[in-house]
Amino acid sequence: MTTYARQPVSFARGEGVWLWDTSGRRYLDALSGIAVCGLGHTHPAVTEAICKQAGTLIHTSNLFTIDVQAQLGEQLCAIANMDAVFFCNSGAEANEAAIKLARLFGHKKGTVEPAVIVMEGSFHGRTLATLTATGNPKLQQGFAPLMPGFIRAPYNDLSALEVIARERNDVVAVLMEPIIGEGGICLPGPQYIAAVRRLCDAQGWLLMLDEIQTGMGRTGRWFCYQHEQVLPDVVTLAKGLGNGFPIGACLARGAAATVFTPGTHGTTFGGNPLACRVSLAVLDAIEQEKLCPRAAELGTYLIAGLEEHLHQLKGVTEIRGKGLMVGIELEHPCGELVRGALAQGLVMNVTAGNVIRLLPPLVIERGEIDMIVNVVAHIVREFLQELKGS
């Protein structure tokens, strides 16, 4: 079905930060499959994990104990400082689990119709519940009636949340991205997330952070919330958790960790031995190769390079990001730059209409970042010159 307007390129193989198309042309991947392949392509540890586990056991179902799932759960909970985890197959499923968890949490407290606060500009998935939670009216067009039980608030606006707290008594949770990803790489103000945490504590709400795009070292820490030393009640993960192999996770702590009981939620494929073995290899590689501090260091280097080449150009609004999650906002819609980058051998994308999004693998080298900077600077200058000429 035509659910994507695909680019006119088909990739045949990859290695590290590089991709080769079916004609043998090489491209520098500055998108990582949309923040998925943090270890790059065909990482040997991931390849070995897939081959070995596929030759042993792929699936049994969650009706039985899965030792490798328990091992992955223990490691993830230790890294995230969480108490329990539900494994699924995607980010949307992880957010579905979080939304169900919040509603069940509310019902157990006696809230008849529990509501979850979500942010304008957010993206949480394309299932009916996660689409409703998503703060993009364009994506919701044609899918009414949307689900009830969500309250929208402006991102990075604590006073708006405080107003909701005074006016509503049905709120049970806040679901938000610590950095808005699909909505344009929008960073919160200093201590905003910490302030939301304090408000949730005061109101008895759950703080649920969607770390699907920001997690797994992308921003320079295992999880973005660790920059502020804030501890959420629920965290959702996917994307970089499997480096391309489908796996998602909904982690929880405290009272939120005991909300689900047998029969209240489930999955056929989630947390199967193959997915969990791959994810364990990913966790080990991120730790062994010190990719979290590497992402922090190289992200600073990337932003500095972009600033040097672009910050004085009329038509460039802002360059922003954290770690290897970087956005370049232009004054005009610039979706055509994706093809311009491909012509120069660079894979990137444009989100929110006018924000160039760069999400290179965490294993990238400085010289490869220089290549990204040079190509992006070139195509942006040409684009702005053409606009000026017209």
mmCIF file of C-alpha atoms in Angstrom:
data_model
loop_
_atom_site.group_PDB
_atom_site.id
_atom_site.type_symbol
_atom_site.label_atom_id
_atom_site.label_comp_id
_atom_site.label_asym_id
_atom_site.label_seq_id
_atom_site.Cartn_x
_atom_site.Cartn_y
_atom_site.Cartn_z
ATOM 1 C CA MET A 1 0.000 0.000 0.000
ATOM 2 C CA THR A 2 1.214 3.504 -0.739
ATOM 3 C CA THR A 3 1.794 4.617 2.852
ATOM 4 C CA TYR A 4 5.181 6.174 2.028
ATOM 5 C CA ALA A 5 6.363 8.565 -0.682
ATOM 6 C CA ARG A 6 9.646 6.717 -1.129
ATOM 7 C CA GLN A 7 12.915 8.192 -2.325
ATOM 8 C CA PRO A 8 14.227 6.830 -5.672
ATOM 9 C CA VAL A 9 17.003 4.801 -4.049
ATOM 10 C CA SER A 10 17.152 1.164 -2.956
ATOM 11 C CA PHE A 11 19.982 0.132 -0.663
ATOM 12 C CA ALA A 12 21.574 -3.262 -1.131
ATOM 13 C CA ARG A 13 24.028 -3.411 1.761
ATOM 14 C CA GLY A 14 25.577 -1.433 4.594
ATOM 15 C CA GLU A 15 28.649 -1.359 6.773
ATOM 16 C CA GLY A 16 29.217 0.982 9.696
ATOM 17 C CA VAL A 17 27.961 4.449 8.750
ATOM 18 C CA TRP A 18 27.901 3.616 5.018
ATOM 19 C CA LEU A 19 25.184 2.337 2.683
ATOM 20 C CA TRP A 20 25.499 1.106 -0.918
ATOM 21 C CA ASP A 21 22.607 1.255 -3.365
ATOM 22 C CA THR A 22 21.752 -1.367 -5.960
ATOM 23 C CA SER A 23 24.005 0.385 -8.468
ATOM 24 C CA GLY A 24 26.990 0.217 -6.121
ATOM 25 C CA ARG A 25 27.006 3.908 -5.189
ATOM 26 C CA ARG A 26 28.053 4.697 -1.600
ATOM 27 C CA TYR A 27 26.156 7.002 0.793
ATOM 28 C CA LEU A 28 26.973 8.328 4.255
ATOM 29 C CA ASP A 29 24.023 7.472 6.504
ATOM 30 C CA ALA A 30 23.150 10.454 8.704
ATOM 31 C CA LEU A 31 19.694 9.090 9.542
ATOM 32 C CA SER A 32 20.386 5.599 10.989
ATOM 33 C CA GLY A 33 17.058 4.275 9.771
ATOM 34 C CA ILE A 34 15.429 7.101 11.776
ATOM 35 C CA ALA A 35 17.513 6.776 14.969
ATOM 36 C CA VAL A 36 17.485 2.967 14.841
ATOM 37 C CA CYS A 37 20.953 1.785 13.805
ATOM 38 C CA GLY A 38 22.997 3.433 16.530
ATOM 39 C CA LEU A 39 25.732 0.821 16.081
ATOM 40 C CA GLY A 40 25.701 1.372 12.342
ATOM 41 C CA HIS A 41 25.033 -1.347 9.783
ATOM 42 C CA THR A 42 26.105 -4.998 10.068
ATOM 43 C CA HIS A 43 27.725 -4.502 13.456
ATOM 44 C CA PRO A 44 29.532 -7.808 14.099
ATOM 45 C CA ALA A 45 28.070 -8.279 17.589
ATOM 46 C CA VAL A 46 24.518 -7.889 16.268
ATOM 47 C CA THR A 47 25.203 -10.220 13.339
ATOM 48 C CA GLU A 48 26.656 -12.862 15.655
ATOM 49 C CA ALA A 49 23.739 -12.600 18.098
ATOM 50 C CA ILE A 50 21.189 -13.060 15.303
ATOM 51 C CA CYS A 51 22.985 -16.039 13.770
ATOM 52 C CA LYS A 52 23.677 -17.865 17.027
ATOM 53 C CA GLN A 53 20.233 -17.379 18.543
ATOM 54 C CA ALA A 54 18.435 -18.183 15.276
ATOM 55 C CA GLY A 55 20.273 -21.489 15.282
ATOM 56 C CA THR A 56 19.142 -22.250 18.840
ATOM 57 C CA LEU A 57 15.631 -20.926 19.535
ATOM 58 C CA ILE A 58 13.569 -18.106 18.036
ATOM 59 C CA HIS A 59 10.134 -18.248 19.653
ATOM 60 C CA THR A 60 8.217 -20.073 22.368
ATOM 61 C CA SER A 61 5.633 -17.424 23.459
ATOM 62 C CA ASN A 62 5.311 -15.666 26.788
ATOM 63 C CA LEU A 63 3.373 -18.572 28.242
ATOM 64 C CA PHE A 64 6.794 -19.850 29.317
ATOM 65 C CA THR A 65 9.817 -18.428 31.096
ATOM 66 C CA ILE A 66 12.316 -16.901 28.661
ATOM 67 C CA ASP A 67 15.703 -16.715 30.362
ATOM 68 C CA VAL A 68 17.279 -14.305 27.897
ATOM 69 C CA GLN A 69 14.249 -12.001 28.297
ATOM 70 C CA ALA A 70 14.734 -11.954 32.061
ATOM 71 C CA GLN A 71 18.436 -11.188 31.568
ATOM 72 C CA LEU A 72 17.657 -8.294 29.235
ATOM 73 C CA GLY A 73 15.004 -6.987 31.622
ATOM 74 C CA GLU A 74 17.429 -6.975 34.531
ATOM 75 C CA GLN A 75 20.087 -5.122 32.561
ATOM 76 C CA LEU A 76 17.683 -2.545 31.156
ATOM 77 C CA CYS A 77 16.100 -1.882 34.537
ATOM 78 C CA ALA A 78 19.536 -1.416 36.093
ATOM 79 C CA ILE A 79 20.570 1.083 33.415
ATOM 80 C CA ALA A 80 17.260 2.972 33.561
ATOM 81 C CA ASN A 81 16.765 2.686 37.346
ATOM 82 C CA MET A 82 13.384 1.038 36.769
ATOM 83 C CA ASP A 83 11.765 -1.944 38.477
ATOM 84 C CA ALA A 84 9.977 -3.891 35.727
ATOM 85 C CA VAL A 85 9.640 -4.054 31.958
ATOM 86 C CA PHE A 86 7.134 -5.247 29.356
ATOM 87 C CA PHE A 87 8.693 -6.196 26.015
ATOM 88 C CA CYS A 88 6.878 -5.690 22.730
ATOM 89 C CA ASN A 89 7.770 -5.174 19.064
ATOM 90 C CA SER A 90 7.762 -1.432 18.340
ATOM 91 C CA GLY A 91 7.647 2.071 19.749
ATOM 92 C CA ALA A 92 3.928 2.429 19.114
ATOM 93 C CA GLU A 93 3.296 -0.797 21.048
ATOM 94 C CA ALA A 94 5.469 0.446 23.904
ATOM 95 C CA ASN A 95 3.432 3.659 24.063
ATOM 96 C CA GLU A 96 0.175 1.687 23.843
ATOM 97 C CA ALA A 97 1.344 -0.252 26.885
ATOM 98 C CA ALA A 98 2.122 2.993 28.720
ATOM 99 C CA ILE A 99 -1.304 4.440 27.911
ATOM 100 C CA LYS A 100 -3.058 1.266 29.062
ATOM 101 C CA LEU A 101 -0.922 1.236 32.196
ATOM 102 C CA ALA A 102 -1.899 4.841 32.980
ATOM 103 C CA ARG A 103 -5.591 4.137 32.526
ATOM 104 C CA LEU A 104 -5.470 1.024 34.690
ATOM 105 C CA PHE A 105 -3.484 2.970 37.287
ATOM 106 C CA GLY A 106 -6.238 5.602 37.303
ATOM 107 C CA HIS A 107 -9.069 3.093 37.569
ATOM 108 C CA LYS A 108 -7.361 1.422 40.507
ATOM 109 C CA LYS A 109 -7.302 4.831 42.228
ATOM 110 C CA GLY A 110 -11.016 5.300 41.563
ATOM 111 C CA THR A 111 -10.828 7.644 38.550
ATOM 112 C CA VAL A 112 -13.779 6.685 36.380
ATOM 113 C CA GLU A 113 -12.513 8.164 33.103
ATOM 114 C CA PRO A 114 -8.762 8.717 33.509
ATOM 115 C CA ALA A 115 -7.082 11.294 31.270
ATOM 116 C CA VAL A 116 -3.483 11.579 30.072
ATOM 117 C CA ILE A 117 -1.850 14.925 29.293
ATOM 118 C CA VAL A 118 0.064 14.924 25.978
ATOM 119 C CA MET A 119 2.072 17.636 24.244
ATOM 120 C CA GLU A 120 1.420 19.649 21.106
ATOM 121 C CA GLY A 121 3.962 18.798 18.407
ATOM 122 C CA SER A 122 4.644 15.340 19.821
ATOM 123 C CA PHE A 123 4.752 12.008 18.003
ATOM 124 C CA HIS A 124 3.959 8.727 19.765
ATOM 125 C CA GLY A 125 2.962 6.354 16.962
ATOM 126 C CA ARG A 126 0.279 5.537 14.401
ATOM 127 C CA THR A 127 -2.011 3.095 16.192
ATOM 128 C CA LEU A 128 -5.332 4.666 17.113
ATOM 129 C CA ALA A 129 -4.378 5.445 20.715
ATOM 130 C CA THR A 130 -0.854 6.649 19.962
ATOM 131 C CA LEU A 131 -2.105 8.646 16.974
ATOM 132 C CA THR A 132 -4.582 10.373 19.284
ATOM 133 C CA ALA A 133 -1.778 11.074 21.741
ATOM 134 C CA THR A 134 0.340 12.510 18.918
ATOM 135 C CA GLY A 135 0.222 16.300 18.745
ATOM 136 C CA ASN A 136 0.036 16.640 14.953
ATOM 137 C CA PRO A 137 -3.469 17.336 13.568
ATOM 138 C CA LYS A 138 -2.281 16.663 10.005
ATOM 139 C CA LEU A 139 -1.511 13.016 10.832
ATOM 140 C CA GLN A 140 -4.911 12.622 12.500
ATOM 141 C CA GLN A 141 -6.960 13.811 9.525
ATOM 142 C CA GLY A 142 -9.316 11.162 8.240
ATOM 143 C CA PHE A 143 -9.116 8.941 11.315
ATOM 144 C CA ALA A 144 -11.889 10.401 13.458
ATOM 145 C CA PRO A 145 -13.373 9.577 15.840
ATOM 146 C CA LEU A 146 -10.151 9.695 17.800
ATOM 147 C CA MET A 147 -9.930 8.161 21.247
ATOM 148 C CA PRO A 148 -11.124 10.105 24.289
ATOM 149 C CA GLY A 149 -9.032 10.530 27.407
ATOM 150 C CA PHE A 150 -6.259 12.867 26.222
ATOM 151 C CA ILE A 151 -5.652 16.492 27.180
ATOM 152 C CA ARG A 152 -3.321 18.587 24.992
ATOM 153 C CA ALA A 153 -0.869 21.079 26.392
ATOM 154 C CA PRO A 154 1.873 23.240 24.842
ATOM 155 C CA TYR A 155 5.331 21.703 25.126
ATOM 156 C CA ASN A 156 7.798 23.461 27.408
ATOM 157 C CA ASP A 157 5.027 25.414 29.157
ATOM 158 C CA LEU A 158 4.808 24.509 32.827
ATOM 159 C CA SER A 159 2.121 27.098 33.564
ATOM 160 C CA ALA A 160 -0.234 25.353 31.115
ATOM 161 C CA LEU A 161 0.156 22.119 33.070
ATOM 162 C CA GLU A 162 -0.470 23.953 36.320
ATOM 163 C CA VAL A 163 -3.730 25.333 34.904
ATOM 164 C CA ILE A 164 -4.836 21.823 33.955
ATOM 165 C CA ALA A 165 -3.949 20.624 37.451
ATOM 166 C CA ARG A 166 -6.230 23.275 38.961
ATOM 167 C CA GLU A 167 -9.109 22.708 36.574
ATOM 168 C CA ARG A 168 -9.182 18.917 36.141
ATOM 169 C CA ASN A 169 -9.442 16.079 38.634
ATOM 170 C CA ASP A 170 -9.349 13.224 36.114
ATOM 171 C CA VAL A 171 -5.682 13.435 35.097
ATOM 172 C CA VAL A 172 -3.580 10.368 35.924
ATOM 173 C CA ALA A 173 -0.403 10.879 33.860
ATOM 174 C CA VAL A 174 1.704 13.075 31.615
ATOM 175 C CA LEU A 175 3.095 11.434 28.454
ATOM 176 C CA MET A 176 5.835 13.407 26.714
ATOM 177 C CA GLU A 177 9.040 13.212 24.717
ATOM 178 C CA PRO A 178 12.005 14.707 26.591
ATOM 179 C CA ILE A 179 13.013 16.158 23.203
ATOM 180 C CA ILE A 180 10.366 16.533 20.521
ATOM 181 C CA GLY A 181 11.690 14.411 17.651
ATOM 182 C CA GLU A 182 9.357 14.186 14.646
ATOM 183 C CA GLY A 183 8.018 17.611 15.584
ATOM 184 C CA GLY A 184 11.312 19.301 14.741
ATOM 185 C CA ILE A 185 14.050 18.443 17.309
ATOM 186 C CA CYS A 186 12.617 20.828 19.915
ATOM 187 C CA LEU A 187 14.515 20.955 23.215
ATOM 188 C CA PRO A 188 12.874 21.933 26.514
ATOM 189 C CA GLY A 189 14.102 24.780 28.659
ATOM 190 C CA PRO A 190 16.494 24.101 31.534
ATOM 191 C CA GLN A 191 14.861 22.140 34.348
ATOM 192 C CA TYR A 192 11.511 21.893 32.538
ATOM 193 C CA ILE A 193 11.345 18.114 32.859
ATOM 194 C CA ALA A 194 12.388 18.359 36.516
ATOM 195 C CA ALA A 195 9.576 20.852 37.088
ATOM 196 C CA VAL A 196 7.077 18.517 35.409
ATOM 197 C CA ARG A 197 8.348 15.743 37.682
ATOM 198 C CA ARG A 198 7.649 17.892 40.772
ATOM 199 C CA LEU A 199 4.164 18.735 39.499
ATOM 200 C CA CYS A 200 3.403 15.068 38.876
ATOM 201 C CA ASP A 201 4.556 14.232 42.404
ATOM 202 C CA ALA A 202 2.340 16.942 43.872
ATOM 203 C CA GLN A 203 -0.705 15.800 41.870
ATOM 204 C CA GLY A 204 -0.200 12.039 42.127
ATOM 205 C CA TRP A 205 0.267 11.751 38.348
ATOM 206 C CA LEU A 206 2.586 9.356 36.549
ATOM 207 C CA LEU A 207 5.403 10.921 34.535
ATOM 208 C CA MET A 208 5.754 8.830 31.361
ATOM 209 C CA LEU A 209 8.650 9.657 29.030
ATOM 210 C CA ASP A 210 8.719 8.516 25.418
ATOM 211 C CA GLU A 211 12.448 7.841 24.872
ATOM 212 C CA ILE A 212 11.913 5.921 21.644
ATOM 213 C CA GLN A 213 13.965 8.388 19.601
ATOM 214 C CA THR A 214 16.096 9.888 22.391
ATOM 215 C CA GLY A 215 17.057 6.707 24.239
ATOM 216 C CA MET A 216 19.906 4.207 23.887
ATOM 217 C CA GLY A 217 22.706 6.782 23.970
ATOM 218 C CA ARG A 218 21.371 9.054 21.236
ATOM 219 C CA THR A 219 21.605 12.267 23.310
ATOM 220 C CA GLY A 220 24.853 11.427 25.121
ATOM 221 C CA ARG A 221 23.356 9.462 28.019
ATOM 222 C CA TRP A 222 21.594 6.118 28.012
ATOM 223 C CA PHE A 223 18.349 8.074 28.445
ATOM 224 C CA CYS A 224 17.660 11.741 27.900
ATOM 225 C CA TYR A 225 16.101 12.149 31.353
ATOM 226 C CA GLN A 226 19.474 11.291 32.890
ATOM 227 C CA HIS A 227 20.838 14.684 31.796
ATOM 228 C CA GLU A 228 18.592 16.294 34.416
ATOM 229 C CA GLN A 229 18.818 13.438 36.916
ATOM 230 C CA VAL A 230 15.045 13.137 36.761
ATOM 231 C CA LEU A 231 13.452 9.747 37.300
ATOM 232 C CA PRO A 232 10.167 9.096 35.468
ATOM 233 C CA ASP A 233 7.590 6.508 36.489
ATOM 234 C CA VAL A 234 7.342 4.979 33.008
ATOM 235 C CA VAL A 235 9.805 4.961 30.085
ATOM 236 C CA THR A 236 9.140 3.681 26.573
ATOM 237 C CA LEU A 237 11.882 2.426 24.248
ATOM 238 C CA ALA A 238 12.302 0.957 20.766
ATOM 239 C CA LYS A 239 14.348 2.118 17.726
ATOM 240 C CA GLY A 240 17.979 1.854 18.910
ATOM 241 C CA LEU A 241 17.158 -0.940 21.350
ATOM 242 C CA GLY A 242 17.490 -3.577 18.606
ATOM 243 C CA ASN A 243 19.689 -1.754 16.061
ATOM 244 C CA GLY A 244 17.194 -2.663 13.354
ATOM 245 C CA PHE A 245 15.738 -5.830 14.826
ATOM 246 C CA PRO A 246 12.151 -5.106 15.973
ATOM 247 C CA ILE A 247 11.851 -4.759 19.739
ATOM 248 C CA GLY A 248 10.150 -2.283 22.053
ATOM 249 C CA ALA A 249 9.937 -1.922 25.809
ATOM 250 C CA CYS A 250 7.780 -0.217 28.409
ATOM 251 C CA LEU A 251 9.673 0.153 31.699
ATOM 252 C CA ALA A 252 8.151 1.242 34.994
ATOM 253 C CA ARG A 253 9.070 1.749 38.627
ATOM 254 C CA GLY A 254 7.329 2.027 41.963
ATOM 255 C CA ALA A 255 3.545 1.757 41.933
ATOM 256 C CA ALA A 256 3.504 1.870 38.117
ATOM 257 C CA ALA A 257 5.571 -1.322 37.955
ATOM 258 C CA THR A 258 2.839 -3.401 39.614
ATOM 259 C CA VAL A 259 -0.202 -2.118 37.699
ATOM 260 C CA PHE A 260 -0.253 -4.885 35.083
ATOM 261 C CA THR A 261 -1.186 -8.354 36.292
ATOM 262 C CA PRO A 262 -1.687 -11.602 34.316
ATOM 263 C CA GLY A 263 -4.382 -11.073 31.703
ATOM 264 C CA THR A 264 -4.296 -7.258 31.668
ATOM 265 C CA HIS A 265 -1.786 -6.958 28.810
ATOM 266 C CA GLY A 266 0.105 -9.251 26.481
ATOM 267 C CA THR A 267 1.979 -9.878 23.241
ATOM 268 C CA THR A 268 2.586 -12.886 21.032
ATOM 269 C CA PHE A 269 6.020 -11.994 19.683
ATOM 270 C CA GLY A 270 7.267 -9.412 22.177
ATOM 271 C CA GLY A 271 10.403 -10.338 24.110
ATOM 272 C CA ASN A 272 11.101 -13.487 22.108
ATOM 273 C CA PRO A 273 14.551 -15.071 22.522
ATOM 274 C CA LEU A 274 15.901 -13.741 19.230
ATOM 275 C CA ALA A 275 14.894 -10.123 19.848
ATOM 276 C CA CYS A 276 16.200 -10.187 23.411
ATOM 277 C CA ARG A 277 19.524 -11.758 22.442
ATOM 278 C CA VAL A 278 20.058 -9.037 19.833
ATOM 279 C CA SER A 279 19.177 -6.303 22.325
ATOM 280 C CA LEU A 280 21.616 -7.706 24.877
ATOM 281 C CA ALA A 281 24.334 -7.494 22.212
ATOM 282 C CA VAL A 282 23.347 -3.871 21.560
ATOM 283 C CA LEU A 283 23.522 -2.953 25.251
ATOM 284 C CA ASP A 284 26.920 -4.601 25.560
ATOM 285 C CA ALA A 285 28.300 -2.825 22.477
ATOM 286 C CA ILE A 286 27.086 0.591 23.644
ATOM 287 C CA GLU A 287 28.784 0.012 26.990
ATOM 288 C CA GLN A 288 31.995 -1.564 25.683
ATOM 289 C CA GLU A 289 32.500 1.022 22.932
ATOM 290 C CA LYS A 290 31.598 3.911 25.271
ATOM 291 C CA LEU A 291 29.079 5.227 22.776
ATOM 292 C CA CYS A 292 27.136 7.428 25.206
ATOM 293 C CA PRO A 293 30.023 9.817 25.946
ATOM 294 C CA ARG A 294 31.052 9.490 22.302
ATOM 295 C CA ALA A 295 27.627 10.708 21.183
ATOM 296 C CA ALA A 296 27.867 13.669 23.557
ATOM 297 C CA GLU A 297 31.326 14.642 22.307
ATOM 298 C CA LEU A 298 30.640 14.169 18.615
ATOM 299 C CA GLY A 299 27.250 15.854 18.862
ATOM 300 C CA THR A 300 28.960 18.969 20.198
ATOM 301 C CA TYR A 301 31.448 18.709 17.333
ATOM 302 C CA LEU A 302 28.652 18.341 14.753
ATOM 303 C CA ILE A 303 26.696 21.339 16.042
ATOM 304 C CA ALA A 304 29.865 23.461 16.185
ATOM 305 C CA GLY A 305 30.647 22.605 12.560
ATOM 306 C CA LEU A 306 27.128 23.439 11.420
ATOM 307 C CA GLU A 307 27.191 26.706 13.363
ATOM 308 C CA GLU A 308 30.482 27.672 11.755
ATOM 309 C CA HIS A 309 29.132 27.140 8.237
ATOM 310 C CA LEU A 310 25.478 28.135 8.582
ATOM 311 C CA HIS A 311 24.693 30.385 11.528
ATOM 312 C CA GLN A 312 25.188 33.654 9.616
ATOM 313 C CA LEU A 313 23.107 32.618 6.616
ATOM 314 C CA LYS A 314 19.848 34.493 6.204
ATOM 315 C CA GLY A 315 17.133 31.859 6.108
ATOM 316 C CA VAL A 316 18.647 29.609 8.789
ATOM 317 C CA THR A 317 16.522 30.055 11.908
ATOM 318 C CA GLU A 318 18.293 27.834 14.449
ATOM 319 C CA ILE A 319 20.681 24.914 14.848
ATOM 320 C CA ARG A 320 19.818 22.827 17.888
ATOM 321 C CA GLY A 321 20.197 19.398 19.375
ATOM 322 C CA LYS A 322 21.643 17.191 22.056
ATOM 323 C CA GLY A 323 24.201 14.494 21.363
ATOM 324 C CA LEU A 324 23.763 13.012 17.892
ATOM 325 C CA MET A 325 20.193 14.259 17.556
ATOM 326 C CA VAL A 326 20.451 17.524 15.651
ATOM 327 C CA GLY A 327 18.015 19.774 13.813
ATOM 328 C CA ILE A 328 18.604 22.714 11.478
ATOM 329 C CA GLU A 329 15.492 24.865 11.204
ATOM 330 C CA LEU A 330 15.062 26.941 8.060
ATOM 331 C CA GLU A 331 12.613 29.763 7.446
ATOM 332 C CA HIS A 332 11.036 27.930 4.511
ATOM 333 C CA PRO A 333 9.787 24.393 3.829
ATOM 334 C CA CYS A 334 12.771 22.400 2.599
ATOM 335 C CA GLY A 335 11.676 18.827 1.949
ATOM 336 C CA GLU A 336 13.393 18.910 -1.456
ATOM 337 C CA LEU A 337 16.754 18.947 0.337
ATOM 338 C CA VAL A 338 16.428 15.215 0.999
ATOM 339 C CA ARG A 339 16.940 14.463 -2.694
ATOM 340 C CA GLY A 340 19.626 17.120 -2.900
ATOM 341 C CA ALA A 341 21.516 15.348 -0.120
ATOM 342 C CA LEU A 342 21.099 11.963 -1.805
ATOM 343 C CA ALA A 343 22.607 13.425 -4.972
ATOM 344 C CA GLN A 344 25.629 14.364 -2.850
ATOM 345 C CA GLY A 345 25.830 10.892 -1.269
ATOM 346 C CA LEU A 346 24.222 11.762 2.072
ATOM 347 C CA VAL A 347 21.173 10.163 3.695
ATOM 348 C CA MET A 348 19.187 12.522 5.947
ATOM 349 C CA ASN A 349 15.605 13.691 6.194
ATOM 350 C CA VAL A 350 13.435 16.733 6.809
ATOM 351 C CA THR A 351 10.859 16.728 9.572
ATOM 352 C CA ALA A 352 8.139 19.220 10.556
ATOM 353 C CA GLY A 353 8.397 20.570 7.012
ATOM 354 C CA ASN A 354 11.377 22.870 7.543
ATOM 355 C CA VAL A 355 13.818 21.117 9.904
ATOM 356 C CA ILE A 356 16.758 19.134 8.552
ATOM 357 C CA ARG A 357 17.149 16.177 10.915
ATOM 358 C CA LEU A 358 20.512 14.497 11.467
ATOM 359 C CA LEU A 359 20.637 11.213 13.403
ATOM 360 C CA PRO A 360 23.933 9.565 12.436
ATOM 361 C CA PRO A 361 25.080 6.259 13.971
ATOM 362 C CA LEU A 362 26.797 6.623 17.338
ATOM 363 C CA VAL A 363 29.884 4.913 15.879
ATOM 364 C CA ILE A 364 30.545 7.771 13.453
ATOM 365 C CA GLU A 365 34.034 9.305 13.226
ATOM 366 C CA ARG A 366 35.004 12.987 13.181
ATOM 367 C CA GLY A 367 36.019 12.860 9.541
ATOM 368 C CA GLU A 368 32.598 11.523 8.615
ATOM 369 C CA ILE A 369 30.935 14.296 10.593
ATOM 370 C CA ASP A 370 33.003 16.780 8.600
ATOM 371 C CA MET A 371 31.526 15.229 5.459
ATOM 372 C CA ILE A 372 27.990 15.657 6.817
ATOM 373 C CA VAL A 373 28.682 19.296 7.652
ATOM 374 C CA ASN A 374 30.160 20.020 4.230
ATOM 375 C CA VAL A 375 27.296 18.427 2.314
ATOM 376 C CA VAL A 376 24.573 20.007 4.450
ATOM 377 C CA ALA A 377 26.228 23.430 4.227
ATOM 378 C CA HIS A 378 26.491 23.079 0.438
ATOM 379 C CA ILE A 379 22.886 22.074 -0.193
ATOM 380 C CA VAL A 380 21.491 24.645 2.264
ATOM 381 C CA ARG A 381 23.476 27.460 0.636
ATOM 382 C CA GLU A 382 22.273 26.403 -2.819
ATOM 383 C CA PHE A 383 18.692 26.138 -1.579
ATOM 384 C CA LEU A 384 18.739 29.601 -0.002
ATOM 385 C CA GLN A 385 20.387 31.092 -3.091
ATOM 386 C CA GLU A 386 17.656 29.670 -5.296
ATOM 387 C CA LEU A 387 14.978 31.075 -2.991
ATOM 388 C CA LYS A 388 16.660 34.466 -3.072
ATOM 389 C CA GLY A 389 16.862 34.366 -6.866
ATOM 390 C CA SER A 390 13.202 33.520 -7.206
#
